[in-house]
Short mmCIF file of N, CA and C in Angstrom, two decimals:
data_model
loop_
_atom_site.label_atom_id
_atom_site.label_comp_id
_atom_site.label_asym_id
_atom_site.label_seq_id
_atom_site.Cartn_x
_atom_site.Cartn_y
_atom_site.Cartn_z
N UNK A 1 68.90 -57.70 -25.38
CA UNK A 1 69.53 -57.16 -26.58
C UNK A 1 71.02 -56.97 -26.28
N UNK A 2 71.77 -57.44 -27.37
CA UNK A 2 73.20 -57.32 -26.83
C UNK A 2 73.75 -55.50 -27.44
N UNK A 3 74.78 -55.82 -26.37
CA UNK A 3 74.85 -54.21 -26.69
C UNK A 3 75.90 -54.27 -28.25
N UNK A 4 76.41 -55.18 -28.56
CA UNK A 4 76.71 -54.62 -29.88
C UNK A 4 75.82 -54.29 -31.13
N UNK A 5 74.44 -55.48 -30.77
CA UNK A 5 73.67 -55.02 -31.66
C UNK A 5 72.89 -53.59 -31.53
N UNK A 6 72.89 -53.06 -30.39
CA UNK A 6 72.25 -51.51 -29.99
C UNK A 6 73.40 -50.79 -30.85
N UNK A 7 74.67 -51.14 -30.73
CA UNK A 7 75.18 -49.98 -31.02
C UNK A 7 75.33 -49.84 -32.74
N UNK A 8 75.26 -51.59 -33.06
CA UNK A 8 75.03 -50.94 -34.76
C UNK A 8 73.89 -50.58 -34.96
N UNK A 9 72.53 -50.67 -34.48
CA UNK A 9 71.29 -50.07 -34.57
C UNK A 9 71.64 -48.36 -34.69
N UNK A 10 72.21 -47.69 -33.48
CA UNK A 10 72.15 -46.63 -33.43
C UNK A 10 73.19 -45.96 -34.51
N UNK A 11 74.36 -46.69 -35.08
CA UNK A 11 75.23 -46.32 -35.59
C UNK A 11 74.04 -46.16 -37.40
N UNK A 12 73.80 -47.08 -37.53
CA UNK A 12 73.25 -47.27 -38.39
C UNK A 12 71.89 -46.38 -38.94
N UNK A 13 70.99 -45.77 -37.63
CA UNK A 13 70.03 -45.06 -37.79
C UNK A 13 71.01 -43.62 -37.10
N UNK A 14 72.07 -43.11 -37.05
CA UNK A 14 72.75 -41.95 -37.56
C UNK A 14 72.60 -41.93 -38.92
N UNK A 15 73.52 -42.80 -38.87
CA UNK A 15 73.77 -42.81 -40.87
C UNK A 15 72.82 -42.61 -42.21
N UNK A 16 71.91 -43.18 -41.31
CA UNK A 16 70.37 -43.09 -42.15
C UNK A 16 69.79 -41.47 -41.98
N UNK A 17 69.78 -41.12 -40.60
CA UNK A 17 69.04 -39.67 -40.66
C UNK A 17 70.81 -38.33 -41.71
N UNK A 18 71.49 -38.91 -41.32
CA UNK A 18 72.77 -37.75 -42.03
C UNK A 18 72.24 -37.91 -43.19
N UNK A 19 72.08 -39.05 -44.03
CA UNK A 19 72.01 -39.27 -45.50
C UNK A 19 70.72 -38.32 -45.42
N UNK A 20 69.53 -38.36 -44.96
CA UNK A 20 68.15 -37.87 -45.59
C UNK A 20 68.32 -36.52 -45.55
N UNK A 21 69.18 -35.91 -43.99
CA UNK A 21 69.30 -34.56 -44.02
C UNK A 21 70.37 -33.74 -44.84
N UNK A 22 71.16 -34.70 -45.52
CA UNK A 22 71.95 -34.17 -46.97
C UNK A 22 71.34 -33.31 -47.69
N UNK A 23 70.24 -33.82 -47.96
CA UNK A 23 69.58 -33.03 -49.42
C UNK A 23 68.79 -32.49 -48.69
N UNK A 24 68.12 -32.07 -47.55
CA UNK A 24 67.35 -30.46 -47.26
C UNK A 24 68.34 -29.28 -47.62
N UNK A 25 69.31 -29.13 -47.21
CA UNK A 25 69.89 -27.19 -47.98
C UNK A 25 70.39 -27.47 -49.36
N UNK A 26 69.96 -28.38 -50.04
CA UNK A 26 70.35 -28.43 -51.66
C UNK A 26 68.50 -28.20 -52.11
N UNK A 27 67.90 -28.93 -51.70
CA UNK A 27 66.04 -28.84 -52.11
C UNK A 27 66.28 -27.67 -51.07
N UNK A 28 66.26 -26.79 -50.48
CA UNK A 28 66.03 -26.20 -49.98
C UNK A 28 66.66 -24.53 -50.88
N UNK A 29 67.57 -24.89 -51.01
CA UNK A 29 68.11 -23.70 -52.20
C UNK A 29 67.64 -23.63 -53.31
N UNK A 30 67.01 -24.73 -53.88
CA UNK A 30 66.31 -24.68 -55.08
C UNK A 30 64.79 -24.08 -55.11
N UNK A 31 64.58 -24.65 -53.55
CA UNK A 31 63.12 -24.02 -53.86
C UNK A 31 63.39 -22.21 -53.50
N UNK A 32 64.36 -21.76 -52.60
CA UNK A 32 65.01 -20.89 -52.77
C UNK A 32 65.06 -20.04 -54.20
N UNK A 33 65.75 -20.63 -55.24
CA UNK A 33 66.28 -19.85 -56.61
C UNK A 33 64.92 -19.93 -57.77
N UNK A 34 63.54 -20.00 -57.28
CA UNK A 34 62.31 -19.83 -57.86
C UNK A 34 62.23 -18.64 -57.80
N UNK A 35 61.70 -18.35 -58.82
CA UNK A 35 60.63 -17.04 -58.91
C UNK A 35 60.07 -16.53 -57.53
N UNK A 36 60.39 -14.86 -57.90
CA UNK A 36 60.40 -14.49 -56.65
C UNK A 36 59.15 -14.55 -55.76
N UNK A 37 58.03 -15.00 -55.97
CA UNK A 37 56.62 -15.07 -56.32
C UNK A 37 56.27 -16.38 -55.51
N UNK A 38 56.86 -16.71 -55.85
CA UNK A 38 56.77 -18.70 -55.89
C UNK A 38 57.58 -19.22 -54.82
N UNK A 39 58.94 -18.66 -54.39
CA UNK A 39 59.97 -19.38 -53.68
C UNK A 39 59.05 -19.45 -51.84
N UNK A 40 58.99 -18.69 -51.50
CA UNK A 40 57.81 -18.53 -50.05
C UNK A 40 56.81 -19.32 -50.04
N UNK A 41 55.65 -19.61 -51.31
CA UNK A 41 55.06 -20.58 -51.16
C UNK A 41 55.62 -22.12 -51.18
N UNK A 42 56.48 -22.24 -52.08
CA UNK A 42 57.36 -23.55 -52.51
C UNK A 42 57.97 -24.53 -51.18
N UNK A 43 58.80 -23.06 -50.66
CA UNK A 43 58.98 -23.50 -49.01
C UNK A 43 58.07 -24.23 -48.10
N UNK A 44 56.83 -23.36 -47.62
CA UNK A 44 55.82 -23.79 -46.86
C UNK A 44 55.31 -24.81 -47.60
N UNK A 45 54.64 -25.28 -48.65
CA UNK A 45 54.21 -26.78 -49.11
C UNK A 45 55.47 -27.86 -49.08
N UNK A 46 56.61 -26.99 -49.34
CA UNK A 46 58.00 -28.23 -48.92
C UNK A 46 57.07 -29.05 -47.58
N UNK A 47 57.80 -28.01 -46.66
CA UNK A 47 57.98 -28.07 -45.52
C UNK A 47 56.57 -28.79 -44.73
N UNK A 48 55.10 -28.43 -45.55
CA UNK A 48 54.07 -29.12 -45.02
C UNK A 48 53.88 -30.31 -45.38
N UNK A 49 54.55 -30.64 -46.65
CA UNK A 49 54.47 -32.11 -47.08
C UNK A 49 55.38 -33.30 -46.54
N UNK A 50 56.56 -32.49 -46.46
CA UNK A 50 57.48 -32.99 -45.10
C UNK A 50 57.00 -33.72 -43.74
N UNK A 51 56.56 -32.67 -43.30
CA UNK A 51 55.60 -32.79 -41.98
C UNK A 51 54.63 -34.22 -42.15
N UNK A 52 53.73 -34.16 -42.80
CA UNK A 52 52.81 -34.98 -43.21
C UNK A 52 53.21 -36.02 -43.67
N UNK A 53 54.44 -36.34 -44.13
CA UNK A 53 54.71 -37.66 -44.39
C UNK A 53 55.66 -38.41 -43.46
N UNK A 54 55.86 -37.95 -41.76
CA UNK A 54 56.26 -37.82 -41.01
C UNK A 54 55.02 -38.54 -40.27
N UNK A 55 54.16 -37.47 -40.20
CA UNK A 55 53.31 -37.82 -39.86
C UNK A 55 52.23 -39.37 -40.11
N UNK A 56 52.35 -39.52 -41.50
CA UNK A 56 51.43 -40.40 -42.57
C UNK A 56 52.63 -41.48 -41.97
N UNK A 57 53.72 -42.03 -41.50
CA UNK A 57 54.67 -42.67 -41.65
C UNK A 57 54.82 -43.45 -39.98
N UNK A 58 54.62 -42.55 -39.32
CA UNK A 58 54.41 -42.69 -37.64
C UNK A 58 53.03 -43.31 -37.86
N UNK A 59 51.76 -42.85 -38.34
CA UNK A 59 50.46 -43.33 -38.45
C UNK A 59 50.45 -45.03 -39.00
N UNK A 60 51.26 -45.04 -40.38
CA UNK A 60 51.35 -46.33 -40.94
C UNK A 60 51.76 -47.24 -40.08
N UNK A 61 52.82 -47.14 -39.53
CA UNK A 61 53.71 -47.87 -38.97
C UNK A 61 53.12 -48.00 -37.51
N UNK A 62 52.12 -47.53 -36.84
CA UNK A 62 51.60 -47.33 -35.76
C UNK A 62 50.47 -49.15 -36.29
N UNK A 63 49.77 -48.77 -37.08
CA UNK A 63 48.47 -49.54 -37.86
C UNK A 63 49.53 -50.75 -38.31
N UNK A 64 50.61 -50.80 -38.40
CA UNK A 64 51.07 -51.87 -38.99
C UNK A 64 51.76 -53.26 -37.69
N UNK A 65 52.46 -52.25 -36.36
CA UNK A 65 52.48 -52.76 -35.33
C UNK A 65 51.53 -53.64 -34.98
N UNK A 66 49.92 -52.77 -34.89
CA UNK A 66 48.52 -53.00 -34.14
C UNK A 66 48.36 -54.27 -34.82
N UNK A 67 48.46 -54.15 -35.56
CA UNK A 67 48.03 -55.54 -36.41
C UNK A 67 48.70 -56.88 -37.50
N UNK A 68 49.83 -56.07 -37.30
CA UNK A 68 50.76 -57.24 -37.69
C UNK A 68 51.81 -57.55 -36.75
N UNK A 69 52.88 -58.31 -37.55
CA UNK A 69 54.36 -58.06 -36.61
C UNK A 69 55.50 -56.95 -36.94
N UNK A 70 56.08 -56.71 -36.04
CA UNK A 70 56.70 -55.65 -36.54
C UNK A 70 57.94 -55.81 -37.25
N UNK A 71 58.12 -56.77 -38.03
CA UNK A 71 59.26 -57.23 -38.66
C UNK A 71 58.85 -56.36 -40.16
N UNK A 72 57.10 -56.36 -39.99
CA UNK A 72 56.20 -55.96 -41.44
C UNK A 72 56.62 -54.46 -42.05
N UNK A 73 57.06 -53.63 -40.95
CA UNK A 73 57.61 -52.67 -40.95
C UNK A 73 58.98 -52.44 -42.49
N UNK A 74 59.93 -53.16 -42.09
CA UNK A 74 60.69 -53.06 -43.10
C UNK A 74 60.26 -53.53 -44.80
N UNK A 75 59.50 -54.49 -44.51
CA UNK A 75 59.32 -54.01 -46.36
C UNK A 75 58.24 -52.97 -46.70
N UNK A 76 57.34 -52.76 -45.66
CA UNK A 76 56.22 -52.22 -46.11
C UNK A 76 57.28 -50.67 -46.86
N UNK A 77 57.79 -50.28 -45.25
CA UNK A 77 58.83 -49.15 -45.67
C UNK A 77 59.40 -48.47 -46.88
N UNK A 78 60.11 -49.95 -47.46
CA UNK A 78 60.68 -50.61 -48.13
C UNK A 78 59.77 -50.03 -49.54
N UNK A 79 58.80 -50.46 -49.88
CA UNK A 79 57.68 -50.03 -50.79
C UNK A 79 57.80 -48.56 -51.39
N UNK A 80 57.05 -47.91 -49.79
CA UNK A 80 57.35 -46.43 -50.01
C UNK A 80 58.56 -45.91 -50.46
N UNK A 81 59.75 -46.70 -50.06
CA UNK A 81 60.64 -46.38 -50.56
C UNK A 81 60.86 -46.10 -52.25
N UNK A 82 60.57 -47.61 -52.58
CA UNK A 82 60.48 -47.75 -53.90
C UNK A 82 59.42 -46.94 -54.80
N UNK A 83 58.68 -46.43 -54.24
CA UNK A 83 57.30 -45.68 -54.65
C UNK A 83 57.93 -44.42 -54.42
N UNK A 84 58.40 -43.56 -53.42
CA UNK A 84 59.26 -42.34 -53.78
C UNK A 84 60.08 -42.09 -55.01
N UNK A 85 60.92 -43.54 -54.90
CA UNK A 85 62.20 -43.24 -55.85
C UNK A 85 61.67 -42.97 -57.21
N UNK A 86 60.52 -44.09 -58.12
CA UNK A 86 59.71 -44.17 -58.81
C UNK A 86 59.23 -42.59 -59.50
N UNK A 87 58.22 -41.77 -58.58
CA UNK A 87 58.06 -40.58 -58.20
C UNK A 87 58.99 -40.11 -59.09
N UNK A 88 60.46 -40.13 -58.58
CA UNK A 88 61.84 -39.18 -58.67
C UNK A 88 62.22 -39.14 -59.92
N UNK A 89 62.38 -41.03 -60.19
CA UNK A 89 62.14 -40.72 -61.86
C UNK A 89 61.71 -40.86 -62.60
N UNK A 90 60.11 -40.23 -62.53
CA UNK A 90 59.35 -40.22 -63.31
C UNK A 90 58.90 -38.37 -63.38
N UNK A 91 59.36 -37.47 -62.00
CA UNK A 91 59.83 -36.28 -62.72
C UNK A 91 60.89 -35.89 -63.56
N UNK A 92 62.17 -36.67 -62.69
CA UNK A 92 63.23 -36.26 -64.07
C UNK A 92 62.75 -36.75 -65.47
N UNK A 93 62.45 -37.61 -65.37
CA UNK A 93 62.12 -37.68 -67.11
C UNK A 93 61.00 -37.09 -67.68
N UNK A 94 60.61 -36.13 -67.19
CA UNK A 94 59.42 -35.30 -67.82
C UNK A 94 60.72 -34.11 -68.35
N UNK A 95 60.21 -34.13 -69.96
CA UNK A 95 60.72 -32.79 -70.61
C UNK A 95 61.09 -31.65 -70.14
N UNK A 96 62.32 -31.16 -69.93
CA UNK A 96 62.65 -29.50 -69.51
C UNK A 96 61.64 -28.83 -69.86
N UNK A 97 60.93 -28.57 -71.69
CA UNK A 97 60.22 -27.76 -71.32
C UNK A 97 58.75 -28.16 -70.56
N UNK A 98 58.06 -29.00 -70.35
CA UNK A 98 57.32 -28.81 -69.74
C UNK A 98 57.58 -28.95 -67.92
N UNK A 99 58.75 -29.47 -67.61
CA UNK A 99 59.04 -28.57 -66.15
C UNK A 99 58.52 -26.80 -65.75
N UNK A 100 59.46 -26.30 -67.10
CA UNK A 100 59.23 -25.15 -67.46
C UNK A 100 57.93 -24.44 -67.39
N UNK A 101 57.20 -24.98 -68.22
CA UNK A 101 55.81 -24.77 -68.12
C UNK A 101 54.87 -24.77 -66.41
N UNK A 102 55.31 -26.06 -65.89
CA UNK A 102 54.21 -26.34 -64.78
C UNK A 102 54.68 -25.38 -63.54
N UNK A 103 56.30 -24.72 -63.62
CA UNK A 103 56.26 -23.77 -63.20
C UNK A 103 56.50 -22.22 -63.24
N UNK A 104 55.65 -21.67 -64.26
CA UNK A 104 55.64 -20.81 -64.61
C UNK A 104 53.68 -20.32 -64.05
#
C-alpha cells in the first residue's frame, strides 16, 4: 500500500467520523429540551440505538467479508445509507401536529 494512499484513507476516515460526530450535541440537546419526563429516557434509547447500530454494522460487515469480497462493503453501506436518509425524510415530512402528538 502506498503511503499516499494510507494517508488519504486516514485523512478521509477523520473527515468522515468529525462529520457524524457534528450532530451528537445538537440531537443531543434536543433530546435534552423534552419534557422533563421524557428527556432521561430519550437519552438512554438515543444512546442504545446508537450502540446497536454499531454493533448491527461491525456484525453486517463481518458476514459480508465471510462471504463475499470486501469491495461489497461499500455499496451495501451505501444502502443503509440511503435507507437512513429515507427514514430522515420521511420524519420530517410527517405533520408538526402529529410530531406533537407521538410525543406527548
Amino acid at each position: 500500500m502506498s503511503t499516499k494512499l494510507l494517508a488519504g484513507a486516514i485523512v478521509a476516515v477523520m473527515l468522515w467520523v468529525a462529520a457524524v460526530q457534528t450532530t451528537v450535541p445538537a440531537q443531543q440537546y434536543y433530546l435534552i429540551s423534552l419534557p422533563p419526563h421524557s428527556s432521561q429516557v430519550a437519552l438512554s434509547i438515543n444512546t442504545s440505538v446508537f450502540q446497536l447500530g454499531l454493533a448491527l454494522g461491525a456484525g453486517i460487515g463481518g458476514v459480508i467479508v465471510n462471504h463475499a469480497a470486501i469491495w461489497h462493503i461499500s455499496w451495501v453501506g451505501g444502502l443503509f445509507v440511503l435507507a437512513g436518509f429515507g427514514f430522515a425524510l420521511a420524519s420530517f415530512a410527517q405533520p408538526k401536529e402529529a410530531r406533537k402528538a407521538k410525543s406527548a
